[in-house]
PDB file of C-alpha atoms in Angstrom:
ATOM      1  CA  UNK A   1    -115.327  62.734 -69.697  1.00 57.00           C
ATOM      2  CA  UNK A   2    -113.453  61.981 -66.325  1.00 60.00           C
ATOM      3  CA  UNK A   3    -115.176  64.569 -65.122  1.00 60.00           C
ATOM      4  CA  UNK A   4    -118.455  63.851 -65.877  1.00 60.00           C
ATOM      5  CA  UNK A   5    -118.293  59.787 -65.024  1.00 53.00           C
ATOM      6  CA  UNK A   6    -116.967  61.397 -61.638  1.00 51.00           C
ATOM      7  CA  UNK A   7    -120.018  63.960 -60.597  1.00 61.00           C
ATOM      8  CA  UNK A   8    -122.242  61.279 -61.824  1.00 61.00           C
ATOM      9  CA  UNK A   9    -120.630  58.467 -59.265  1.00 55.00           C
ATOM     10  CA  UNK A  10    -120.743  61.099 -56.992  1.00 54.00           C
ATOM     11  CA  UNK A  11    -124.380  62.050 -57.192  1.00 57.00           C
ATOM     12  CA  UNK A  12    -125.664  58.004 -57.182  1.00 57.00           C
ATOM     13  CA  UNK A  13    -123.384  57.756 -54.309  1.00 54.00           C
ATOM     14  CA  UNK A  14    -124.995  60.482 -52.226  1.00 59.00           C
ATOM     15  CA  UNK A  15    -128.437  58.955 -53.483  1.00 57.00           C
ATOM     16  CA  UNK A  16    -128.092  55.500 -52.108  1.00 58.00           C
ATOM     17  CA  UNK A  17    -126.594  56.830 -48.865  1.00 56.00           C
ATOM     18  CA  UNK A  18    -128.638  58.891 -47.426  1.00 52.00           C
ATOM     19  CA  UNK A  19    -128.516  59.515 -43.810  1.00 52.00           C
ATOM     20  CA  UNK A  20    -131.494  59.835 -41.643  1.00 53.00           C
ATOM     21  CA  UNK A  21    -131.500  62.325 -38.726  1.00 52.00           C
ATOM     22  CA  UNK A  22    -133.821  62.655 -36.241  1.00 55.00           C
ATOM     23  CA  UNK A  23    -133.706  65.047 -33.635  1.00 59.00           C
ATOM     24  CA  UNK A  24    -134.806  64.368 -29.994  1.00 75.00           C
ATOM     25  CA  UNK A  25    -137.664  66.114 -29.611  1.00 87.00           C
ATOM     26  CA  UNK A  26    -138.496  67.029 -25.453  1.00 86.00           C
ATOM     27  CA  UNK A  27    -141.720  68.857 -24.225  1.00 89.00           C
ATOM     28  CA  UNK A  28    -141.215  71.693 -22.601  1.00 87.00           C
ATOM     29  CA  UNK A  29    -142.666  69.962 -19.244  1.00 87.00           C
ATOM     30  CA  UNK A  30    -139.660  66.818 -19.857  1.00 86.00           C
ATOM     31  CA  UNK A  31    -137.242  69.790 -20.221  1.00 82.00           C
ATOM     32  CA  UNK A  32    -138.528  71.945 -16.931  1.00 82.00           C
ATOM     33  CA  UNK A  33    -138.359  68.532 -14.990  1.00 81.00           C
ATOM     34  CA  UNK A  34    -134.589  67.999 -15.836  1.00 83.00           C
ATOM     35  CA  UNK A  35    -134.033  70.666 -12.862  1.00 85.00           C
ATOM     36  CA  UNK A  36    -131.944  68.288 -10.617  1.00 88.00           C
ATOM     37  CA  UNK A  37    -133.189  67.317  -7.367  1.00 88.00           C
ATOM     38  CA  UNK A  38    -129.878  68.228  -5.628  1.00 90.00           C
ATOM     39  CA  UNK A  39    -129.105  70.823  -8.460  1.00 94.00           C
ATOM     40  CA  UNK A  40    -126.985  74.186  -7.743  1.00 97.00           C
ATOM     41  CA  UNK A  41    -128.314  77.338  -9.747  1.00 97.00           C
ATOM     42  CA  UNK A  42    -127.406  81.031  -8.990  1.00 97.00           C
ATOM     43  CA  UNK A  43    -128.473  83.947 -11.403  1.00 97.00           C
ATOM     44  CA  UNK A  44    -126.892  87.488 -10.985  1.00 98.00           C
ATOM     45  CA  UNK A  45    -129.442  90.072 -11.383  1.00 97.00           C
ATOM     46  CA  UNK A  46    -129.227  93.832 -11.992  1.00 96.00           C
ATOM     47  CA  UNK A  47    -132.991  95.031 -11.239  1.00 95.00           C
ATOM     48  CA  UNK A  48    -135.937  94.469  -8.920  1.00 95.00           C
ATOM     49  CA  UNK A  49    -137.987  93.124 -11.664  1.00 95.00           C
ATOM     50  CA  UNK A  50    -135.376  90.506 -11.731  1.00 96.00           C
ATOM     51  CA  UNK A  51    -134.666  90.756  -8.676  1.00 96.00           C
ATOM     52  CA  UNK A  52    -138.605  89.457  -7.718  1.00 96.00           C
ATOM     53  CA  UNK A  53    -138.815  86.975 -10.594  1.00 96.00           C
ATOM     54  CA  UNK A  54    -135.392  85.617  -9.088  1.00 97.00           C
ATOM     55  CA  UNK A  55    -137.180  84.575  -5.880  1.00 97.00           C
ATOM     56  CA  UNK A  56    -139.877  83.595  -7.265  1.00 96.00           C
ATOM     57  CA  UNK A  57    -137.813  81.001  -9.815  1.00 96.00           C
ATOM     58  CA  UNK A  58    -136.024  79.889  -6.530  1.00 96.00           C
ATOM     59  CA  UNK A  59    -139.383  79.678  -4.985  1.00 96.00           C
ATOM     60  CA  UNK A  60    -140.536  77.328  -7.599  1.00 95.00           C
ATOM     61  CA  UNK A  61    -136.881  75.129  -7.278  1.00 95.00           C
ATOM     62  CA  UNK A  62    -136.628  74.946  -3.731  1.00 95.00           C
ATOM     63  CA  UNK A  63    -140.415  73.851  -2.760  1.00 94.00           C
ATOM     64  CA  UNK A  64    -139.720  70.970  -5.804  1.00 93.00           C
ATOM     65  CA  UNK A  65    -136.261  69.609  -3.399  1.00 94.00           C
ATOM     66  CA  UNK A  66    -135.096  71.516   0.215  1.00 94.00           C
ATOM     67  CA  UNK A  67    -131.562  69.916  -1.356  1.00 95.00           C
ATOM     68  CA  UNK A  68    -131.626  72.263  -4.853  1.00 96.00           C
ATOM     69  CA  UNK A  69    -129.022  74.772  -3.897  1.00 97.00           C
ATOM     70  CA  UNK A  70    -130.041  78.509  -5.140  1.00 97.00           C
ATOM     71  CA  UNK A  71    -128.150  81.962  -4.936  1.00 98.00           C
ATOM     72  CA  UNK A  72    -129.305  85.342  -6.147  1.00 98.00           C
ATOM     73  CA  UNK A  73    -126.077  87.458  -6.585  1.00 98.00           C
ATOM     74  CA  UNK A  74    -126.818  91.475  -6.683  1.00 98.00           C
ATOM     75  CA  UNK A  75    -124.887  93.975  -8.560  1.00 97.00           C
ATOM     76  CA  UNK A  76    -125.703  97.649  -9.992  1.00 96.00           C
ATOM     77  CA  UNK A  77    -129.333  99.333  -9.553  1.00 96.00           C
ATOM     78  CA  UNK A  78    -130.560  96.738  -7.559  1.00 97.00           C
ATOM     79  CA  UNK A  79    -128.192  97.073  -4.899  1.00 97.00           C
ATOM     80  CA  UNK A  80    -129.745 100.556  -3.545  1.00 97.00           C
ATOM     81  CA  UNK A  81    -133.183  99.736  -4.512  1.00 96.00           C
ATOM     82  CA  UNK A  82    -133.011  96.666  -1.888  1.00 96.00           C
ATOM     83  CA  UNK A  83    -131.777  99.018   0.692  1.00 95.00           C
ATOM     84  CA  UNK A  84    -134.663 101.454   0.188  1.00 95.00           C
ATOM     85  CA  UNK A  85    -137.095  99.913  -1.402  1.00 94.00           C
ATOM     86  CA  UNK A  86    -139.523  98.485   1.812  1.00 92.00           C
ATOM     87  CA  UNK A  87    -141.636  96.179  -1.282  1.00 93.00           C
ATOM     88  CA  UNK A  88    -138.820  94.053  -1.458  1.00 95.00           C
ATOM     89  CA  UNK A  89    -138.084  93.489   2.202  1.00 93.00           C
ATOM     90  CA  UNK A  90    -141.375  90.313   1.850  1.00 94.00           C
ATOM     91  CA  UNK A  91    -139.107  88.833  -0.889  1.00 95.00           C
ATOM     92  CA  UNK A  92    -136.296  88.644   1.169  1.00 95.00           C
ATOM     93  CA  UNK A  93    -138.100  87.222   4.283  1.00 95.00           C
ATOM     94  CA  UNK A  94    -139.427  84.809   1.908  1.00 96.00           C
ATOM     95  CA  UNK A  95    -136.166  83.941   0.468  1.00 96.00           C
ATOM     96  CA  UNK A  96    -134.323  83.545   3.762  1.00 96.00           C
ATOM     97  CA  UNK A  97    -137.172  81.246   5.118  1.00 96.00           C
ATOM     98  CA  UNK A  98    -137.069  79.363   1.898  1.00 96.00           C
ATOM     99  CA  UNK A  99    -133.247  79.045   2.316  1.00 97.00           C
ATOM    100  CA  UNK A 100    -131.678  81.363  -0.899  1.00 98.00           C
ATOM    101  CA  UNK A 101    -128.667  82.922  -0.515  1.00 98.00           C
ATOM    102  CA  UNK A 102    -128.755  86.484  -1.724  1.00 98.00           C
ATOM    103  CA  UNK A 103    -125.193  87.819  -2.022  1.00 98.00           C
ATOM    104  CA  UNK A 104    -124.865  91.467  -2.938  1.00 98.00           C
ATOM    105  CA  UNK A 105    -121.517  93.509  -4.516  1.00 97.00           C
ATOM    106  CA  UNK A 106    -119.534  95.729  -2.074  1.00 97.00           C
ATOM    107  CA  UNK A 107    -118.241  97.557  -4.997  1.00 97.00           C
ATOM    108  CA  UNK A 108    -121.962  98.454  -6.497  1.00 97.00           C
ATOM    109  CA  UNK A 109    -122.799  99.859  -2.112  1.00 97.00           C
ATOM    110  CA  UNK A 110    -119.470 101.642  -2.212  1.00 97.00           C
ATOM    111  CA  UNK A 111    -120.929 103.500  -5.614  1.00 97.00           C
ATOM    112  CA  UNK A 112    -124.428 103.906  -4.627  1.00 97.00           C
ATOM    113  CA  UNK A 113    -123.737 105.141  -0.842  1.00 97.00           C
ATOM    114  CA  UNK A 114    -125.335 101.562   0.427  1.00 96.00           C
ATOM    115  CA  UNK A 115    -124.009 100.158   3.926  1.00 96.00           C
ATOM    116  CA  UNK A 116    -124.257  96.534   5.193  1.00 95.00           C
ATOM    117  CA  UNK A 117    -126.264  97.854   8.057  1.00 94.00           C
ATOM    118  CA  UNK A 118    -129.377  99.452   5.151  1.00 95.00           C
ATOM    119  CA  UNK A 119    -129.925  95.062   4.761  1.00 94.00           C
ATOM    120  CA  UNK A 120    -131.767  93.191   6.811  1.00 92.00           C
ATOM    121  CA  UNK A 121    -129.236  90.522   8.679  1.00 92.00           C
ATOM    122  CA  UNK A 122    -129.647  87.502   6.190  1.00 92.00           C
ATOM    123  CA  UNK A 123    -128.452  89.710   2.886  1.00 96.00           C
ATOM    124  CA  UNK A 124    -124.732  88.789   2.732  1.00 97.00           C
ATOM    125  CA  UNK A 125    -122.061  90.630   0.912  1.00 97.00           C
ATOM    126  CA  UNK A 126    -118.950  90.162  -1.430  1.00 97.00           C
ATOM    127  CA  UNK A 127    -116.464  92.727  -2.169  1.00 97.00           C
ATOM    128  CA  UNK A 128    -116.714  91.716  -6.124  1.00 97.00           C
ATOM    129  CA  UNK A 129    -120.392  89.812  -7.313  1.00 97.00           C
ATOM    130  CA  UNK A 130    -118.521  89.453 -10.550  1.00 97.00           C
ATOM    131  CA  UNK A 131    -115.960  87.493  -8.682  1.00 97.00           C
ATOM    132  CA  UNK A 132    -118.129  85.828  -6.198  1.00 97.00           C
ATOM    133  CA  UNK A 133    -120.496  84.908  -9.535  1.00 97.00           C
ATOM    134  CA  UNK A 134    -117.130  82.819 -11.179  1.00 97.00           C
ATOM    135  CA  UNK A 135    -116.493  81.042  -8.059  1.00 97.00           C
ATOM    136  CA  UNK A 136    -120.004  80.113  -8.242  1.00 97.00           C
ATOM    137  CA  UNK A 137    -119.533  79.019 -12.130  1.00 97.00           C
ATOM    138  CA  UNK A 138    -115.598  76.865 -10.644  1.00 98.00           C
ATOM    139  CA  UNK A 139    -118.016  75.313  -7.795  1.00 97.00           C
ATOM    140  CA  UNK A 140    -120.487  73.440 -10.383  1.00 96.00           C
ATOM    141  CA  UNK A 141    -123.246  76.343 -10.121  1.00 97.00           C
ATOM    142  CA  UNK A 142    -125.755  76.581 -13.339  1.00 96.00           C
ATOM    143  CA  UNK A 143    -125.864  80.377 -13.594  1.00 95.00           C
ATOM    144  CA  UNK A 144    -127.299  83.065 -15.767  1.00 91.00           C
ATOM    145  CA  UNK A 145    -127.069  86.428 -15.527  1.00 91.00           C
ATOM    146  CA  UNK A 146    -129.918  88.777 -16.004  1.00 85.00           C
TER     147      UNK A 146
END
């Protein structure tokens, strides 16, 4: 009977407190236009697919604030294809006038026969990305990796 008087109090309890949640709901435009103006973003990218739609996404950043800081951090495939590949070479004029740091691995050149001297001047290099890509991540950096 204990039992019984107790699920009942139980269940009128829950009844007459209900709780109401509502979720904030953002557009996707209120979401896109939470990018900081003085932001810092890097992504660490793999391919030249990702490679292109990585300048392009700084692209977009950097002509919304000069002060948005953006890096594009190389490692595997993409490493040799940006040494041989000549369609990439506009990207990384474009990047270098638009002010994004592209960092590529040491360690992915030493495995795929790449030397500093196959980049144009602006490419810069780390002797770990995965390293170079945490520092980012301990200096504040948003970052994803693709």
């Amino acid at each position: 009977m204990k039992k019984q008087f107790l699920i009942i109090a139980l269940f009128a309890l829950s009844l007459t407190t209900s709780v109401s949640v509502n979720a904030q709901v953002q557009s996707v435009q209120e979401i896109e236009n939470s990018i900081k103006n003085d932001g810092k973003y890097a992504l660490l990218v793999q391919n030249s697919n990702h490679f292109m739609a990585s300048v392009m996404t700084g692209e977009e950043y950097k002509n919304k604030s000069k002060a948005i800081q953006f890096e594009i951090v190389l490692i595997g495939k993409v490493v040799k294809d940006l040494a041989t590949n000549k369609e990439l070479a506009p990207l990384v004029e474009k990047a270098q006038k638009l002010g994004i740091r592209i960092v590529v691995c040491e360690f992915a050149m030493n495995k795929l026969g790449v030397k500093k001297s196959d980049y144009p001047s602006y490419v810069e290099t780390t002797s770990n990305g995965f390293t170079y890509f945490f520092g980012l991540q301990e200096n504040g950096f948003k970052t994803i990796s693709l």
